Coordinates of N, CA and C in Angstrom, one line a residue:
Chain J
X1 N -18.9 3.4 -5.7 CA -18.1 4.3 -5.0 C -16.8 3.6 -4.5
X2 N -15.7 4.2 -4.8 CA -14.4 3.6 -4.3 C -14.3 3.7 -2.8
X3 N -13.6 2.7 -2.2 CA -13.5 2.7 -0.8 C -12.7 3.8 -0.2
X4 N -11.7 4.2 -0.9 CA -10.9 5.4 -0.5 C -10.6 6.2 -1.7
X5 N -11.0 7.5 -1.7 CA -11.0 8.3 -2.9 C -10.0 9.5 -2.6
X6 N -9.2 9.8 -3.6 CA -8.3 10.9 -3.6 C -8.3 11.6 -5.0
X7 N -8.1 12.9 -5.0 CA -7.9 13.6 -6.3 C -6.5 13.2 -6.8
X8 N -6.4 12.7 -8.0 CA -5.1 12.2 -8.5 C -4.1 13.3 -8.8
X9 N -4.6 14.6 -8.9 CA -3.6 15.7 -9.1 C -3.2 15.7 -10.6
X10 N -2.0 16.3 -10.9 CA -1.0 16.7 -9.9 C -1.4 18.0 -9.2
X11 N -1.0 18.1 -8.0 CA -1.2 19.3 -7.2 C 0.2 20.0 -7.2
X12 N 0.2 21.2 -7.8 CA 1.5 21.9 -8.0 C 1.5 23.1 -7.0
X13 N 2.5 23.2 -6.2 CA 2.6 24.3 -5.2 C 4.0 24.9 -5.3
X14 N 4.2 26.2 -5.0 CA 5.5 26.7 -5.0 C 6.2 26.4 -3.7
X15 N 7.5 26.3 -3.8 CA 8.3 26.1 -2.6 C 8.0 27.1 -1.5
X16 N 7.8 26.5 -0.3 CA 7.5 27.3 0.9 C 6.0 27.5 1.2
X17 N 5.2 27.1 0.2 CA 3.7 27.1 0.4 C 3.2 25.9 1.2
X18 N 1.9 26.0 1.5 CA 1.2 24.9 2.2 C 0.6 24.0 1.1
X19 N 0.8 22.7 1.2 CA 0.2 21.8 0.3 C -0.9 21.1 1.1
X20 N -2.1 21.0 0.5 CA -3.3 20.4 1.2 C -3.8 19.2 0.4
X21 N -3.7 18.0 1.0 CA -4.1 16.8 0.3 C -5.3 16.2 1.0
X22 N -6.3 15.8 0.2 CA -7.6 15.4 0.8 C -7.9 13.9 0.4
X23 N -8.7 13.3 1.2 CA -9.1 11.9 1.1 C -10.5 11.7 1.7
X24 N -11.3 10.9 1.0 CA -12.6 10.5 1.6 C -12.7 9.0 1.6
X25 N -13.4 8.5 2.5 CA -13.5 7.0 2.6 C -15.0 6.6 2.8
X26 N -15.3 5.4 2.4 CA -16.7 4.9 2.4 C -17.2 4.3 3.6
X27 N -16.3 3.6 4.4 CA -16.7 2.8 5.5 C -16.8 3.7 6.8
X28 N -18.1 3.9 7.2 CA -18.2 4.8 8.4 C -17.7 4.2 9.6
X29 N -17.5 2.9 9.7 CA -17.0 2.2 10.8 C -15.4 2.3 11.0
X30 N -14.7 2.8 10.0 CA -13.3 2.8 10.0 C -12.8 3.7 11.1
X31 N -11.7 3.3 11.7 CA -11.2 4.0 12.9 C -9.7 4.5 12.8
X32 N -9.0 3.9 11.8 CA -7.6 4.2 11.7 C -7.3 4.6 10.3
X33 N -6.4 5.7 10.2 CA -6.2 6.4 8.9 C -4.7 6.7 8.8
X34 N -4.2 6.6 7.6 CA -2.8 6.7 7.4 C -2.5 7.5 6.1
X35 N -1.3 8.1 6.2 CA -0.7 8.7 5.0 C 0.6 8.1 4.7
X36 N 0.7 7.6 3.5 CA 2.0 7.0 3.0 C 2.5 7.9 1.9
X37 N 3.8 8.0 1.8 CA 4.5 8.8 0.7 C 5.2 7.8 -0.2
X38 N 5.1 8.0 -1.5 CA 5.7 7.1 -2.5 C 6.4 8.0 -3.5
X39 N 7.7 7.9 -3.4 CA 8.5 8.6 -4.5 C 8.5 7.8 -5.7
X40 N 8.7 8.4 -6.9 CA 8.6 7.8 -8.2 C 9.6 6.6 -8.2
X41 N 9.1 5.4 -8.6 CA 9.9 4.2 -8.7 C 10.3 3.6 -7.4
X42 N 9.7 4.1 -6.3 CA 10.0 3.5 -5.0 C 8.8 3.0 -4.3
X43 N 8.9 2.3 -3.2 CA 7.8 1.7 -2.5 C 7.2 2.7 -1.5
X44 N 6.0 2.5 -1.1 CA 5.4 3.5 -0.1 C 6.0 3.4 1.3
X45 N 6.0 4.5 2.0 CA 6.5 4.6 3.3 C 5.6 5.4 4.2
X46 N 5.3 4.9 5.4 CA 4.4 5.6 6.3 C 5.0 6.9 6.8
X47 N 4.2 8.0 6.7 CA 4.6 9.2 7.3 C 3.7 9.7 8.4
X48 N 2.5 9.3 8.4 CA 1.6 9.7 9.5 C 0.4 8.8 9.7
X49 N -0.1 8.7 10.9 CA -1.3 8.0 11.2 C -2.2 8.9 12.1
X50 N -3.5 8.7 12.1 CA -4.4 9.4 12.9 C -5.6 8.6 13.3
X51 N -6.0 8.6 14.5 CA -7.1 7.7 14.9 C -8.3 8.6 15.5
X52 N -8.0 9.8 16.0 CA -9.0 10.6 16.6 C -9.4 11.8 15.8
X53 N -10.6 12.2 15.9 CA -11.0 13.5 15.3 C -10.2 14.6 15.7
X54 N -9.9 15.5 14.7 CA -9.1 16.7 15.0 C -7.8 16.7 14.2
X55 N -6.8 17.4 14.8 CA -5.5 17.5 14.1 C -4.4 16.8 14.8
X56 N -3.5 16.3 14.1 CA -2.3 15.7 14.7 C -1.1 16.2 13.9
X57 N -0.1 16.8 14.6 CA 1.0 17.5 14.0 C 2.3 16.7 14.2
X58 N 3.1 16.6 13.2 CA 4.4 16.0 13.3 C 5.3 16.8 12.4
X59 N 6.1 17.7 13.0 CA 7.0 18.5 12.2 C 6.2 19.4 11.2
X60 N 6.6 19.3 9.9 CA 5.9 20.1 8.9 C 4.5 19.5 8.5
X61 N 4.2 18.3 9.0 CA 3.0 17.6 8.5 C 1.9 17.7 9.6
X62 N 0.7 17.9 9.1 CA -0.5 17.9 10.0 C -1.5 17.0 9.3
X63 N -2.0 16.0 10.1 CA -3.1 15.2 9.6 C -4.4 15.7 10.3
X64 N -5.4 15.7 9.5 CA -6.7 16.1 10.0 C -7.8 15.1 9.7
X65 N -8.6 14.8 10.7 CA -9.6 13.7 10.6 C -11.0 14.3 11.0
X66 N -12.0 14.0 10.2 CA -13.4 14.3 10.5 C -14.2 13.1 10.2
X67 N -14.5 12.3 11.2 CA -15.1 11.0 11.0 C -16.6 11.2 10.6
X68 N -17.2 12.3 11.0 CA -18.6 12.5 10.7 C -18.7 12.8 9.2
X69 N -17.7 13.5 8.6 CA -17.7 13.7 7.2 C -17.0 12.7 6.4
X70 N -16.4 11.7 7.1 CA -15.6 10.6 6.5 C -14.5 11.2 5.6
X71 N -13.7 12.1 6.2 CA -12.8 13.0 5.5 C -11.4 13.0 6.3
X72 N -10.4 12.8 5.5 CA -9.0 12.9 6.1 C -8.2 13.8 5.2
X73 N -7.3 14.6 5.8 CA -6.5 15.5 5.0 C -5.1 15.5 5.6
X74 N -4.2 15.9 4.7 CA -2.8 16.1 5.1 C -2.3 17.4 4.6
X75 N -1.8 18.2 5.6 CA -1.2 19.5 5.3 C 0.3 19.4 5.4
X76 N 1.0 19.9 4.4 CA 2.4 20.0 4.4 C 2.8 21.5 4.4
X77 N 3.4 21.9 5.5 CA 3.8 23.4 5.6 C 5.2 23.5 5.0
X78 N 5.5 24.7 4.6 CA 6.8 25.1 4.1 C 7.3 24.0 3.1
X79 N 6.5 23.7 2.1 CA 6.7 22.6 1.1 C 8.1 22.8 0.5
X80 N 8.8 21.7 0.3 CA 10.1 21.6 -0.3 C 10.1 20.8 -1.6
X81 N 11.0 21.1 -2.5 CA 11.0 20.2 -3.7 C 11.1 18.7 -3.4
X82 N 11.8 18.4 -2.2 CA 12.0 17.0 -1.8 C 10.6 16.4 -1.4
X83 N 9.6 17.2 -1.2 CA 8.3 16.7 -0.8 C 7.5 16.2 -2.1
X84 N 8.1 16.4 -3.3 CA 7.4 16.0 -4.5 C 7.4 14.5 -4.5
X85 N 6.2 14.0 -4.5 CA 5.9 12.5 -4.5 C 4.4 12.3 -4.6
X86 N 4.1 11.0 -4.6 CA 2.6 10.7 -4.6 C 2.3 10.4 -3.1
X87 N 1.2 10.9 -2.6 CA 0.8 10.7 -1.3 C -0.5 9.9 -1.3
X88 N -0.3 8.7 -0.6 CA -1.4 7.7 -0.6 C -2.1 7.8 0.8
X89 N -3.4 7.9 0.7 CA -4.3 7.8 1.9 C -4.6 6.3 2.0
X90 N -4.6 5.8 3.3 CA -4.9 4.4 3.5 C -5.8 4.3 4.7
X91 N -6.8 3.4 4.7 CA -7.7 3.2 5.8 C -7.8 1.8 6.1
X92 N -7.9 1.5 7.4 CA -8.2 0.1 7.8 C -9.7 -0.2 7.7
X93 N -10.0 -1.2 7.0 CA -11.4 -1.5 6.8 C -11.6 -3.0 7.1
X94 N -12.8 -3.2 7.7 CA -13.1 -4.6 8.1 C -14.0 -5.2 7.0
X95 N -13.5 -6.3 6.5 CA -14.4 -7.0 5.5 C -13.9 -8.5 5.4
X96 N -14.8 -9.4 5.1 CA -14.4 -10.8 5.0 C -13.9 -11.4 6.3
X97 N -14.3 -10.7 7.4 CA -13.8 -11.3 8.7 C -12.5 -10.8 9.2
X98 N -11.8 -9.9 8.4 CA -10.5 -9.4 8.9 C -10.4 -8.0 8.5
X99 N -9.5 -7.3 9.2 CA -9.1 -5.9 8.9 C -8.1 -5.9 7.8
X100 N -8.3 -5.0 6.9 CA -7.3 -4.8 5.8 C -7.0 -3.3 5.6
X101 N -5.8 -3.1 5.2 CA -5.4 -1.7 4.9 C -5.6 -1.4 3.4
X102 N -6.6 -0.5 3.1 CA -7.0 -0.2 1.8 C -6.5 1.2 1.4
X103 N -5.9 1.2 0.2 CA -5.2 2.5 -0.2 C -6.1 3.2 -1.3
X104 N -6.0 4.5 -1.3 CA -6.5 5.3 -2.4 C -5.5 5.3 -3.5
X105 N -5.9 5.9 -4.6 CA -5.1 5.9 -5.8 C -3.9 6.9 -5.7
X106 N -4.0 7.8 -4.7 CA -2.8 8.7 -4.5 C -3.0 10.0 -5.1
X107 N -2.4 11.1 -4.5 CA -2.4 12.4 -5.1 C -0.9 12.7 -5.4
X108 N -0.6 13.1 -6.6 CA 0.7 13.5 -7.0 C 1.0 14.9 -6.6
X109 N 2.0 15.2 -5.8 CA 2.4 16.5 -5.4 C 3.7 16.9 -6.1
X110 N 3.6 18.1 -6.7 CA 4.8 18.7 -7.3 C 5.1 20.0 -6.7
X111 N 6.3 20.1 -6.0 CA 6.7 21.4 -5.4 C 7.8 22.0 -6.3
X112 N 7.5 23.2 -6.8 CA 8.4 23.8 -7.7 C 9.2 25.0 -7.1
X113 N 10.5 25.1 -7.4 CA 11.3 26.1 -6.7 C 10.8 27.5 -7.1
Chain O
X1 N 21.3 -5.6 5.4 CA 20.0 -4.9 5.2 C 18.9 -5.8 5.8
X2 N 18.1 -5.2 6.8 CA 17.1 -5.9 7.5 C 15.7 -5.6 7.0
X3 N 15.6 -4.9 5.9 CA 14.2 -4.6 5.4 C 13.6 -5.7 4.7
X4 N 12.4 -5.4 4.0 CA 11.7 -6.5 3.3 C 12.4 -6.6 1.9
X5 N 12.7 -7.8 1.6 CA 13.4 -8.1 0.3 C 12.6 -8.9 -0.6
X6 N 12.6 -8.4 -1.9 CA 11.8 -9.1 -2.9 C 12.7 -9.4 -4.1
X7 N 12.4 -10.6 -4.7 CA 13.1 -10.9 -6.0 C 12.3 -11.9 -6.8
X8 N 12.4 -11.8 -8.1 CA 13.3 -10.9 -8.8 C 12.7 -9.5 -8.8
X9 N 13.6 -8.5 -9.0 CA 13.1 -7.1 -9.1 C 12.3 -6.9 -10.4
X10 N 12.7 -7.5 -11.4 CA 12.1 -7.4 -12.7 C 11.9 -8.7 -13.4
X11 N 10.7 -8.9 -14.0 CA 10.5 -10.2 -14.7 C 9.8 -9.9 -16.0
X12 N 10.3 -10.3 -17.1 CA 9.6 -10.2 -18.4 C 9.3 -11.6 -18.8
X13 N 8.0 -11.8 -19.2 CA 7.6 -13.1 -19.6 C 6.7 -13.1 -20.7
X14 N 6.5 -14.2 -21.4 CA 5.5 -14.2 -22.5 C 4.2 -14.7 -21.9
X15 N 3.1 -14.2 -22.6 CA 1.8 -14.6 -22.2 C 1.7 -16.1 -22.1
X16 N 1.0 -16.6 -21.0 CA 0.8 -18.0 -20.9 C 1.9 -18.7 -20.0
X17 N 3.0 -18.1 -19.7 CA 4.0 -18.6 -18.9 C 3.6 -18.4 -17.4
X18 N 4.3 -19.2 -16.6 CA 4.1 -19.1 -15.1 C 5.2 -18.3 -14.5
X19 N 5.0 -17.5 -13.5 CA 6.0 -16.7 -12.9 C 5.8 -16.9 -11.3
X20 N 6.9 -16.8 -10.6 CA 6.9 -16.9 -9.2 C 7.8 -15.7 -8.6
X21 N 7.2 -15.0 -7.6 CA 7.9 -14.0 -6.9 C 8.2 -14.4 -5.5
X22 N 9.3 -14.0 -4.9 CA 9.6 -14.3 -3.5 C 9.7 -13.1 -2.7
X23 N 9.3 -13.2 -1.4 CA 9.3 -12.1 -0.5 C 9.9 -12.6 0.8
X24 N 11.0 -11.9 1.3 CA 11.5 -12.2 2.6 C 11.2 -11.0 3.5
X25 N 10.3 -11.2 4.5 CA 9.9 -10.1 5.3 C 10.9 -9.7 6.4
X26 N 10.7 -8.7 7.1 CA 11.5 -8.4 8.3 C 11.4 -9.5 9.2
X27 N 12.5 -10.0 9.8 CA 12.5 -11.3 10.4 C 11.5 -11.5 11.6
X28 N 11.3 -10.5 12.4 CA 10.4 -10.6 13.5 C 9.0 -10.4 13.2
X29 N 8.7 -10.0 12.0 CA 7.3 -9.6 11.6 C 6.5 -10.9 11.4
X30 N 5.3 -10.9 11.9 CA 4.4 -12.1 11.8 C 3.4 -11.9 10.7
X31 N 3.1 -10.7 10.2 CA 2.2 -10.6 9.1 C 2.9 -10.2 7.8
X32 N 2.4 -10.8 6.7 CA 3.0 -10.6 5.4 C 1.9 -10.3 4.4
X33 N 2.0 -9.3 3.6 CA 1.0 -8.9 2.7 C 1.5 -8.8 1.3
X34 N 0.6 -9.1 0.3 CA 0.9 -8.9 -1.1 C -0.1 -7.9 -1.6
X35 N 0.5 -6.9 -2.3 CA -0.3 -5.9 -3.0 C 0.1 -5.8 -4.5
X36 N -0.7 -5.3 -5.3 CA -0.4 -5.1 -6.7 C -0.6 -3.6 -7.0
X37 N 0.3 -3.0 -7.8 CA 0.1 -1.6 -8.1 C 0.4 -1.4 -9.6
X38 N -0.5 -0.7 -10.2 CA -0.3 -0.4 -11.6 C -0.1 1.2 -11.7
X39 N 0.3 1.6 -12.8 CA 0.7 3.0 -13.0 C -0.5 3.9 -12.7
X40 N -0.2 4.9 -11.8 CA -1.3 5.9 -11.5 C -2.3 5.4 -10.5
X41 N -2.1 4.2 -9.9 CA -3.1 3.7 -9.0 C -2.3 3.4 -7.6
X42 N -3.1 3.3 -6.6 CA -2.5 2.9 -5.3 C -2.4 1.4 -5.2
X43 N -1.7 0.9 -4.2 CA -1.6 -0.5 -4.0 C -2.9 -1.2 -3.8
X44 N -3.1 -2.3 -4.5 CA -4.4 -3.0 -4.4 C -4.1 -4.3 -3.6
X45 N -4.9 -4.5 -2.6 CA -4.8 -5.7 -1.7 C -5.0 -7.0 -2.5
X46 N -4.1 -7.9 -2.3 CA -4.2 -9.2 -2.9 C -4.5 -10.3 -1.9
X47 N -3.6 -10.4 -0.9 CA -3.7 -11.4 0.2 C -2.8 -11.1 1.3
X48 N -3.1 -11.8 2.5 CA -2.1 -11.6 3.6 C -2.1 -12.8 4.5
X49 N -1.0 -13.0 5.2 CA -0.7 -14.1 6.1 C -0.5 -13.6 7.5
X50 N -1.0 -14.4 8.4 CA -0.6 -14.2 9.8 C 0.2 -15.5 10.1
X51 N 1.5 -15.3 10.3 CA 2.5 -16.5 10.4 C 2.3 -17.3 9.1
X52 N 2.0 -18.6 9.2 CA 1.9 -19.4 8.0 C 0.5 -19.4 7.4
X53 N -0.5 -18.9 8.1 CA -1.9 -19.0 7.7 C -2.3 -17.9 6.8
X54 N -2.8 -18.3 5.7 CA -3.4 -17.3 4.7 C -4.7 -16.9 5.2
X55 N -4.9 -15.6 5.7 CA -6.1 -15.2 6.3 C -7.2 -14.7 5.3
X56 N -6.7 -14.1 4.2 CA -7.7 -13.7 3.2 C -7.1 -13.5 1.9
X57 N -7.9 -13.7 0.9 CA -7.5 -13.6 -0.5 C -8.5 -12.7 -1.2
X58 N -8.1 -11.7 -1.9 CA -9.0 -10.7 -2.5 C -9.9 -11.4 -3.5
X59 N -11.1 -11.0 -3.6 CA -12.0 -11.6 -4.6 C -11.6 -11.2 -6.0
X60 N -10.7 -10.2 -6.1 CA -10.2 -9.7 -7.4 C -9.2 -10.7 -8.0
X61 N -8.7 -11.6 -7.1 CA -7.6 -12.5 -7.4 C -8.2 -13.7 -8.1
X62 N -7.8 -14.0 -9.3 CA -8.3 -15.2 -10.0 C -7.6 -16.4 -9.4
X63 N -8.1 -17.6 -9.9 CA -7.6 -18.8 -9.5 C -6.2 -19.1 -10.0
X64 N -5.7 -18.2 -10.9 CA -4.4 -18.3 -11.5 C -3.3 -17.8 -10.5
X65 N -3.8 -17.1 -9.4 CA -2.8 -16.6 -8.4 C -2.9 -17.5 -7.2
X66 N -1.7 -17.8 -6.7 CA -1.6 -18.5 -5.4 C -0.4 -18.0 -4.7
X67 N -0.6 -18.0 -3.4 CA 0.5 -17.5 -2.5 C 0.6 -18.5 -1.3
X68 N 1.9 -18.6 -0.9 CA 2.2 -19.5 0.2 C 3.2 -18.8 1.1
X69 N 3.2 -19.2 2.4 CA 4.2 -18.8 3.3 C 4.5 -19.9 4.2
X70 N 5.3 -20.9 3.7 CA 5.6 -22.1 4.5 C 6.4 -21.7 5.7
X71 N 6.1 -22.2 6.9 CA 6.8 -22.0 8.1 C 6.8 -20.6 8.6
X72 N 5.9 -19.8 8.0 CA 5.7 -18.4 8.5 C 6.9 -17.5 8.3
X73 N 7.8 -17.9 7.3 CA 8.9 -17.0 7.0 C 8.8 -16.3 5.7
X74 N 9.5 -16.7 4.7 CA 9.4 -16.1 3.4 C 8.0 -16.5 2.8
X75 N 7.7 -15.8 1.7 CA 6.4 -16.1 1.0 C 6.7 -16.1 -0.5
X76 N 5.9 -16.9 -1.2 CA 6.0 -16.9 -2.7 C 4.6 -16.5 -3.2
X77 N 4.6 -15.8 -4.3 CA 3.4 -15.5 -5.1 C 3.6 -16.0 -6.5
X78 N 2.7 -17.0 -6.9 CA 2.8 -17.6 -8.2 C 1.6 -17.1 -9.1
X79 N 1.9 -16.8 -10.3 CA 0.9 -16.5 -11.3 C 1.0 -17.5 -12.4
X80 N 0.0 -18.2 -12.6 CA 0.0 -19.2 -13.7 C -0.7 -18.7 -14.9
X81 N -0.2 -19.1 -16.1 CA -0.8 -18.7 -17.4 C -1.0 -17.2 -17.4
X82 N 0.1 -16.5 -17.3 CA 0.1 -15.1 -17.2 C -0.6 -14.4 -18.4
X83 N -1.3 -13.3 -18.2 CA -2.0 -12.5 -19.2 C -1.4 -11.1 -19.2
X84 N -1.6 -10.4 -20.2 CA -1.0 -9.0 -20.3 C -1.6 -8.1 -19.2
X85 N -2.8 -8.4 -18.8 CA -3.4 -7.6 -17.7 C -2.7 -7.9 -16.3
X86 N -1.9 -8.9 -16.2 CA -1.1 -9.1 -15.0 C 0.1 -8.2 -14.9
X87 N 0.4 -7.5 -15.9 CA 1.6 -6.6 -15.9 C 1.4 -5.6 -14.8
X88 N 2.3 -5.5 -13.8 CA 2.1 -4.6 -12.7 C 3.3 -4.7 -11.8
X89 N 3.4 -3.9 -10.8 CA 4.4 -4.0 -9.7 C 3.7 -4.8 -8.6
X90 N 4.4 -5.9 -8.2 CA 3.8 -6.7 -7.1 C 4.7 -6.3 -5.8
X91 N 3.9 -5.8 -4.9 CA 4.6 -5.3 -3.6 C 4.3 -6.2 -2.5
X92 N 5.4 -6.5 -1.7 CA 5.2 -7.3 -0.5 C 5.5 -6.4 0.7
X93 N 4.8 -6.6 1.7 CA 4.9 -5.8 2.9 C 4.8 -6.7 4.1
X94 N 5.4 -6.2 5.2 CA 5.3 -7.0 6.5 C 5.0 -6.1 7.6
X95 N 4.5 -6.6 8.7 CA 4.2 -5.8 9.9 C 4.3 -6.8 11.1
X96 N 4.4 -6.1 12.3 CA 4.4 -6.9 13.5 C 3.1 -6.5 14.2
X97 N 2.3 -7.5 14.4 CA 1.0 -7.3 14.9 C 0.8 -8.1 16.2
X98 N 0.5 -7.5 17.3 CA 0.2 -8.2 18.5 C -1.3 -8.5 18.6
X99 N -2.1 -7.8 17.9 CA -3.6 -8.0 18.0 C -4.2 -7.4 16.7
X100 N -4.8 -6.3 16.8 CA -5.4 -5.7 15.6 C -4.4 -5.1 14.7
X101 N -4.8 -4.9 13.5 CA -3.9 -4.3 12.5 C -3.5 -2.9 12.9
X102 N -2.2 -2.6 12.9 CA -1.8 -1.2 13.2 C -1.7 -0.3 12.0
X103 N -1.6 -0.9 10.9 CA -1.5 -0.1 9.6 C -0.1 0.3 9.3
X104 N 0.9 0.0 10.1 CA 2.2 0.4 9.8 C 2.9 -0.8 9.0
X105 N 2.8 -0.7 7.7 CA 3.4 -1.7 6.9 C 4.7 -1.3 6.4
X106 N 5.6 -2.2 6.3 CA 7.0 -1.9 5.7 C 7.0 -2.7 4.4
X107 N 7.2 -1.9 3.3 CA 7.1 -2.4 2.0 C 8.5 -2.8 1.5
X108 N 8.6 -3.8 0.6 CA 9.8 -4.1 -0.1 C 9.8 -3.2 -1.4
X109 N 10.9 -3.3 -2.2 CA 11.0 -2.5 -3.4 C 10.1 -3.0 -4.5
X110 N 9.5 -4.1 -4.4 CA 8.6 -4.6 -5.4 C 9.2 -5.5 -6.5
X111 N 8.4 -6.2 -7.1 CA 8.8 -7.0 -8.3 C 7.9 -6.6 -9.5
X112 N 8.6 -6.1 -10.5 CA 7.9 -5.6 -11.6 C 7.7 -6.7 -12.7
X113 N 6.5 -7.0 -13.0 CA 6.2 -8.0 -14.0 C 5.7 -7.3 -15.3
X114 N 6.3 -7.7 -16.4 CA 5.9 -7.3 -17.7 C 5.5 -8.6 -18.5
X115 N 4.3 -8.7 -19.0 CA 3.8 -9.8 -19.8 C 3.7 -9.4 -21.2
X116 N 4.4 -10.0 -22.1 CA 4.4 -9.6 -23.5 C 3.3 -10.4 -24.3

């Protein structure tokens, strides 16, 4: 089992729709969860983090966390073509005596006009 | 530009040659990370430093890989006797950590390695 799993996509949504991106993780002890966005040919950039169960909203983005189900999601409302990118779920995991940020393979989102 | 800087941006080499990448982190950041990313995959953890100390090296990293961060400033990642499987984007990131890992990493633009 991979440490952080995501559906690779592509997830195709029409402009203005809600895009829903999902992620599961293996370490039940993980406490910190992140969504990074990576445009094609560019490096990842942090867009949201969430530590507590429930929802966290930031503009058009909402992160959702369910630690019991080991599940994290990202909702993008009113999707725009500029949101087309790969979305990487990342989790802080403790191993080898240190915390590390472990990434999933990413879900590619395509927003079409 | 005060972001994370990596060079060279692109490196093409023949199998068996050694290559070295350099990363200059954001100046006040005390942690520096190396990740490797191949097409269609997320960044894969390689190693990281707290100031000049290398805290952990991934078990996936063979002995051909070595990283240093002298004086806790810039870092180098050397790959000896390159193999075609080493072809990837090598990403450097830095962060400012007062205690536990916050997870907010700032990435450089990466160094793309192609091994022929």
